[in-house]
Coordinates of C-alpha atoms and ligand atoms in Angstrom, one line a residue:
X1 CA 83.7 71.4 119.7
X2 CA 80.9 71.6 122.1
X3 CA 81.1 69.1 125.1
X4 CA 77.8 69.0 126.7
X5 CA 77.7 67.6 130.6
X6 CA 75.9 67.8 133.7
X7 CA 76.5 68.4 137.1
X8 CA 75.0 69.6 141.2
X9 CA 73.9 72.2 143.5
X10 CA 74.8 76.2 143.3
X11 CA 72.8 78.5 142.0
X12 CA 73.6 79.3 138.0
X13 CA 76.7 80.3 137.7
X14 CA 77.0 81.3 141.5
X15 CA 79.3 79.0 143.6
X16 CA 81.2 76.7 141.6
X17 CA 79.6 73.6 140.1
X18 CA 81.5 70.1 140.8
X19 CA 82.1 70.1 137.1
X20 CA 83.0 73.4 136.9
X21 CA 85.5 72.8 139.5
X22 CA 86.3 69.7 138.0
X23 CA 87.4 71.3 135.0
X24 CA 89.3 74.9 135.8
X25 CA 90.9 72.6 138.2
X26 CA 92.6 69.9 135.8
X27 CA 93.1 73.3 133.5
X28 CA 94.9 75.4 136.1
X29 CA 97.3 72.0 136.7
X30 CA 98.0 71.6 133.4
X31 CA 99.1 75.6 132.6
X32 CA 101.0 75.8 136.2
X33 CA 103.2 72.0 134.8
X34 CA 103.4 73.3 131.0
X35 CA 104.3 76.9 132.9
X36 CA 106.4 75.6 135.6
X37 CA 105.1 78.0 138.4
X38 CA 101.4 78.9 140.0
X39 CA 99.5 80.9 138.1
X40 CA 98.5 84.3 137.9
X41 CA 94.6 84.5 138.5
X42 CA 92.0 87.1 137.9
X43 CA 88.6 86.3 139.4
X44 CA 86.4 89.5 138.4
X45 CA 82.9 89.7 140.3
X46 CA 84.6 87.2 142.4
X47 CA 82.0 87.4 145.4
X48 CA 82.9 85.2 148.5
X49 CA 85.8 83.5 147.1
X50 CA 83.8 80.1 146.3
X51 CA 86.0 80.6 142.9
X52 CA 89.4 82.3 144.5
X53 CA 90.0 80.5 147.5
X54 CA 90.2 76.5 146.0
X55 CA 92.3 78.2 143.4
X56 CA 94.9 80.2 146.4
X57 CA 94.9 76.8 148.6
X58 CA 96.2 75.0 145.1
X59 CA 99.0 77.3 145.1
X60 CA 97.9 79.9 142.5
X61 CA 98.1 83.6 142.7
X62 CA 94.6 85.2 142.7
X63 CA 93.3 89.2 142.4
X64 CA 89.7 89.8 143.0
X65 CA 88.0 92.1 142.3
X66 CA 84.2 93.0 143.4
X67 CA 82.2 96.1 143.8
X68 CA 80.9 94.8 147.0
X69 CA 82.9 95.7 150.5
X70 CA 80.5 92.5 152.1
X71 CA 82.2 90.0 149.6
X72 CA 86.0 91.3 149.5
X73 CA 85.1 91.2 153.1
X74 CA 83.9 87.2 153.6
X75 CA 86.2 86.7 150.6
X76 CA 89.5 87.9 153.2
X77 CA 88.4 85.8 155.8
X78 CA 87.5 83.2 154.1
X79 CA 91.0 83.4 152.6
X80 CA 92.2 83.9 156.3
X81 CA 90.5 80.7 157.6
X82 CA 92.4 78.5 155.0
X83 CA 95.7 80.2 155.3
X84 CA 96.1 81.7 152.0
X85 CA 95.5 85.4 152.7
X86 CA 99.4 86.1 151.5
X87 CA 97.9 84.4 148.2
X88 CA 94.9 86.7 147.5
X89 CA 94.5 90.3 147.0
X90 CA 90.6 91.5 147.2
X91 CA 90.7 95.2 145.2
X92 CA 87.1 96.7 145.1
X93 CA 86.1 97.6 141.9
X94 CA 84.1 96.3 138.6
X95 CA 84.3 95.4 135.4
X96 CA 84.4 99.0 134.3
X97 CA 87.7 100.1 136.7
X98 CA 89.6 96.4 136.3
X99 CA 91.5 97.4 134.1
X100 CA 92.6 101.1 135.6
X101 CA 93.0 98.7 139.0
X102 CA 95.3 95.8 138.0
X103 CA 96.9 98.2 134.9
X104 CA 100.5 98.3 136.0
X105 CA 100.7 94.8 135.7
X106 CA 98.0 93.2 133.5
X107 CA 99.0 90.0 132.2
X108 CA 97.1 87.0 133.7
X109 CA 97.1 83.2 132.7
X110 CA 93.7 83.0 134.0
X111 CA 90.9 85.2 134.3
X112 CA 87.2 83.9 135.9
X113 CA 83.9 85.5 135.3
X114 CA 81.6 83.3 137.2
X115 CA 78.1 84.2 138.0
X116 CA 79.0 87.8 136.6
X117 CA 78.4 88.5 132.8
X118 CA 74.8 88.4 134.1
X119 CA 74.8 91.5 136.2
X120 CA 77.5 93.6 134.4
X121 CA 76.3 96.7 132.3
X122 CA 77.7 95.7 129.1
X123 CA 78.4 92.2 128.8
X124 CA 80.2 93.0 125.1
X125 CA 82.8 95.7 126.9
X126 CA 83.2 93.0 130.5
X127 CA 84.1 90.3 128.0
X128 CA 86.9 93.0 126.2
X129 CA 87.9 94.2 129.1
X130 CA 88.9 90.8 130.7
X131 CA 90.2 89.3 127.7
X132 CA 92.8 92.3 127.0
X133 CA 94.0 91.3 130.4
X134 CA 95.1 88.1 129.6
X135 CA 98.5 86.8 129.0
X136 CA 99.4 85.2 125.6
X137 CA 98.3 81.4 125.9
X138 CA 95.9 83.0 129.0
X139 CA 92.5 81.1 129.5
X140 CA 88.9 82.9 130.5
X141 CA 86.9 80.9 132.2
X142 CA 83.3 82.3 132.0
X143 CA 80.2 80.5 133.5
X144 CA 76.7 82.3 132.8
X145 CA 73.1 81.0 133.2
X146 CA 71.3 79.6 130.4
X147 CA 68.0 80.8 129.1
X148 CA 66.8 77.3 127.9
X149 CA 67.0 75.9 131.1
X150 CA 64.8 78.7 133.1
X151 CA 62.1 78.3 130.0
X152 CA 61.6 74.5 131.2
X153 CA 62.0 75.1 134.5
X154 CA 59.3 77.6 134.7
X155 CA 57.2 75.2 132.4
X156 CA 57.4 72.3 134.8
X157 CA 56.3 74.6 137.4
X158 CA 53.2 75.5 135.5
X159 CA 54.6 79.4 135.5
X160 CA 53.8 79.3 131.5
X161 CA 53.7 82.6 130.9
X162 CA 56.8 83.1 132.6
X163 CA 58.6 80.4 130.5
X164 CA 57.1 81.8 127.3
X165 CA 59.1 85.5 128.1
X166 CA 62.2 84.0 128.8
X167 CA 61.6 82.2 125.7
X168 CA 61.1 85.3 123.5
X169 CA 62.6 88.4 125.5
X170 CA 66.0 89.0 124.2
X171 CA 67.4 89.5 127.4
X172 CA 65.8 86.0 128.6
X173 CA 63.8 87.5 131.8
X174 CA 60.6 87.0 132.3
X175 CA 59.9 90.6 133.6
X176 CA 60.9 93.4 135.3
X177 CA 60.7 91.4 138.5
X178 CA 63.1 89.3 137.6
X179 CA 65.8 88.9 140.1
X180 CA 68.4 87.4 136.7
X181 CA 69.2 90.4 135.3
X182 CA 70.1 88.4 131.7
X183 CA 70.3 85.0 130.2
X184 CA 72.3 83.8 127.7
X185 CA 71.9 81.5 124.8
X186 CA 75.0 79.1 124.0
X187 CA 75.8 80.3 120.3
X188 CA 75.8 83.7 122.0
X189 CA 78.4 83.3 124.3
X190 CA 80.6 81.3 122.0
X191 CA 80.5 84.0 119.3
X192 CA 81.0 86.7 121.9
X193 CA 84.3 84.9 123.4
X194 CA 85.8 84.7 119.7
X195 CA 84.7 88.5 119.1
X196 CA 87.5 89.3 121.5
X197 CA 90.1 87.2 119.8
X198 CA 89.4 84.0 122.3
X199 CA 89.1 80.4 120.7
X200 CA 86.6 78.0 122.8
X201 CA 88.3 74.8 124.0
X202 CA 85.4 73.7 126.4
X203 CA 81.4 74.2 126.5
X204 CA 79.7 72.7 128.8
X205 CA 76.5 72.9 130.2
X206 CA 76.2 72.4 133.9
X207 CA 73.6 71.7 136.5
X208 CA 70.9 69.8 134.6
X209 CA 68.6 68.5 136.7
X210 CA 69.0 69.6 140.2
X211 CA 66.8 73.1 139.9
X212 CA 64.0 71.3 138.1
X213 CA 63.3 68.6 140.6
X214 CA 60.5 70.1 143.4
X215 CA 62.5 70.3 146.7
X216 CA 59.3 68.4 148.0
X217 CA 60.6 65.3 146.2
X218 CA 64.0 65.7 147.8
X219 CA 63.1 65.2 151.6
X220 CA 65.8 62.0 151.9
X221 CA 69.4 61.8 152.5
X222 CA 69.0 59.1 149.9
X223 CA 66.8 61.1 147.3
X224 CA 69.1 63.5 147.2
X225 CA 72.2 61.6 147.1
X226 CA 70.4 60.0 143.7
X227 CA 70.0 63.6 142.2
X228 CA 73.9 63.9 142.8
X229 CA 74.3 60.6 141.0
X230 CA 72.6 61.6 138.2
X231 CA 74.3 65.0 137.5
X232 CA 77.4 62.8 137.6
X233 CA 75.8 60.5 135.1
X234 CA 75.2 63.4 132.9
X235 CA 78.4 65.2 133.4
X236 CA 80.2 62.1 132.2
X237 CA 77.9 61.7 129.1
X238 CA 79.0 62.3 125.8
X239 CA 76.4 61.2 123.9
X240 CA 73.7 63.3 124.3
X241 CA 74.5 67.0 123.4
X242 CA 70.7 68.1 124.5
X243 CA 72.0 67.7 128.2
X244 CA 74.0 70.4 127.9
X245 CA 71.8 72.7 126.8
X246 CA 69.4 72.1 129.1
X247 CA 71.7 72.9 131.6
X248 CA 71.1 75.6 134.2
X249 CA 74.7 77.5 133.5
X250 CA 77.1 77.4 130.8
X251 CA 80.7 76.5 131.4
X252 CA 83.1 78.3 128.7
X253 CA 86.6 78.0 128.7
X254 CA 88.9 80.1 126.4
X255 CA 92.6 80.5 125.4
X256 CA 94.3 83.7 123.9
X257 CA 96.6 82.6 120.9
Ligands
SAM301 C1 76.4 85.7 141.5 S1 77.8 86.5 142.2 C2 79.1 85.4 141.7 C3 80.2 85.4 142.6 C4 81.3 84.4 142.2 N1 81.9 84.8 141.0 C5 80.8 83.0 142.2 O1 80.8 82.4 141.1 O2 80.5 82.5 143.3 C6 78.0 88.0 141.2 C7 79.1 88.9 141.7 O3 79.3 89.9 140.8 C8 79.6 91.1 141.5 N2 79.2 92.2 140.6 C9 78.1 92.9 140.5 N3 78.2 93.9 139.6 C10 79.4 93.8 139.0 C11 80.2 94.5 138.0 N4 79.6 95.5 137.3 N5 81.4 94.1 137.7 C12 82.0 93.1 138.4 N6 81.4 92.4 139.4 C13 80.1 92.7 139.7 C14 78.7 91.0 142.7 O4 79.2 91.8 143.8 C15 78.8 89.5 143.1 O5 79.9 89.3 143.9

């Protein structure tokens, strides 16, 4: 089931990844034709709007929700700027309170938690919270960082005992410093999405190489314009399942039967 793949720049599952995009964009087309109207969207620790706003400008109907007044705030002018501010409603509040917030009317056909299971409380009760939300036939589409990936990138940049903690703490840090609050592992994740009744149709691993090249090696329009060639050239292979893995974030998209 797994589908391993690459792609380019944005921190772990911060702003969206090309293939990230790539993918809840074909989804959200194919749900609005087989649903025969834009859909209703839930983007929780939705930040800025990297997520909302491509979605709004396609047509769809997004809530966000974040704790922070600074985000909802770039998020409605952002929205503003691209003419979509009818399209999106920015409610402050977390994944405790989303529920309580959109209660009245809680059935979405797509919910996003990008960037976010990482900094949540409770990852277990975020991932209940948001797939009780969903409509019948609804999609989650998490992304989360991976803990393999930090392990070799702090290996390459000779922070060994750094790698080794992320390695062995369960939470994947490699101290109380840390500015990643959690890692996850794949099998994790998966088994977490089915524990609320979800069924995985699409894990991928995302953003392979572009944090473990030195940004020293980077310093040409053309250098870096290889880099993005070869995420590409990863995100379109098949064939090699360790890609994925090694992937800085974790692309998981799952429907509610
Ligand atoms: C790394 S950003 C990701 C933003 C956006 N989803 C994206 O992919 O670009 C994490 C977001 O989670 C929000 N956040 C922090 N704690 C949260 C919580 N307990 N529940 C929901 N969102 C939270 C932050 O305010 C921030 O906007």
């Amino acid at each position: 089931m797994s589908e391993h793949r690459g792609r380019r720049p944005g921190p772990a599952g911060g702003p969206r990844t090309t293939a990230v995009q790539r993918v809840l964009d074909a989804h959200a087309e194919a749900r609005r034709a087989a649903l025969g109207r834009p859909l209703r969207v839930l983007d929780l620790g939705g930040g800025t709007g990297g997520t909302a706003v491509p979605l709004a400008v396609a047509g769809h109907e997004l809530t966000v929700v974040d704790p922070s007044p600074d985000a909802l705030f770039s998020l409605r002018r952002r929205a503003a700027e691209r003419g979509v501010e009818d399209r999106v409603r920015a409610l402050q509040g977390d994944a405790d309170t989303v529920g309580d917030l959109v209660g009245a009317d809680p059935a979405f056909d797509l919910v996003c938690l990008h960037g976010t299971l990482e900094v949540v409380d409770d990852p277990e009760a975020a991932v209940g919270a948001v797939a009780a939300l969903l409509a019948p036939g609804g999609t989650f589409s998490l992304v989360v960082a991976q803990r393999l990936h930090a392990v070799l990138s702090h290996a390459l940049a000779g922070r060994l005992e750094r790698a080794r903690a992320v390695l062995e703490r369960p939470d994947g840090r490699w101290g109380e410093d840390d500015p990643a609050p959690r890692r996850f592992d794949e099998d994790a994740v998966v088994e977490m999405v089915r524990a609320h009744g979800l069924t995985p149709v699409h894990v991928q691993g995302v953003r392979v190489f572009a944090d473990l090249v030195p940004s020293a090696l980077l310093d040409s329009e053309a250098d870096r314009t290889a880099l993005a060639a070869l995420e590409e050239a990863a995100a379109a292979d098949t064939a090699h399942p360790l890609l994925g893995s090694l992937g800085s974030a974790l692309h998981v998209l799952a429907t509610r039967g």
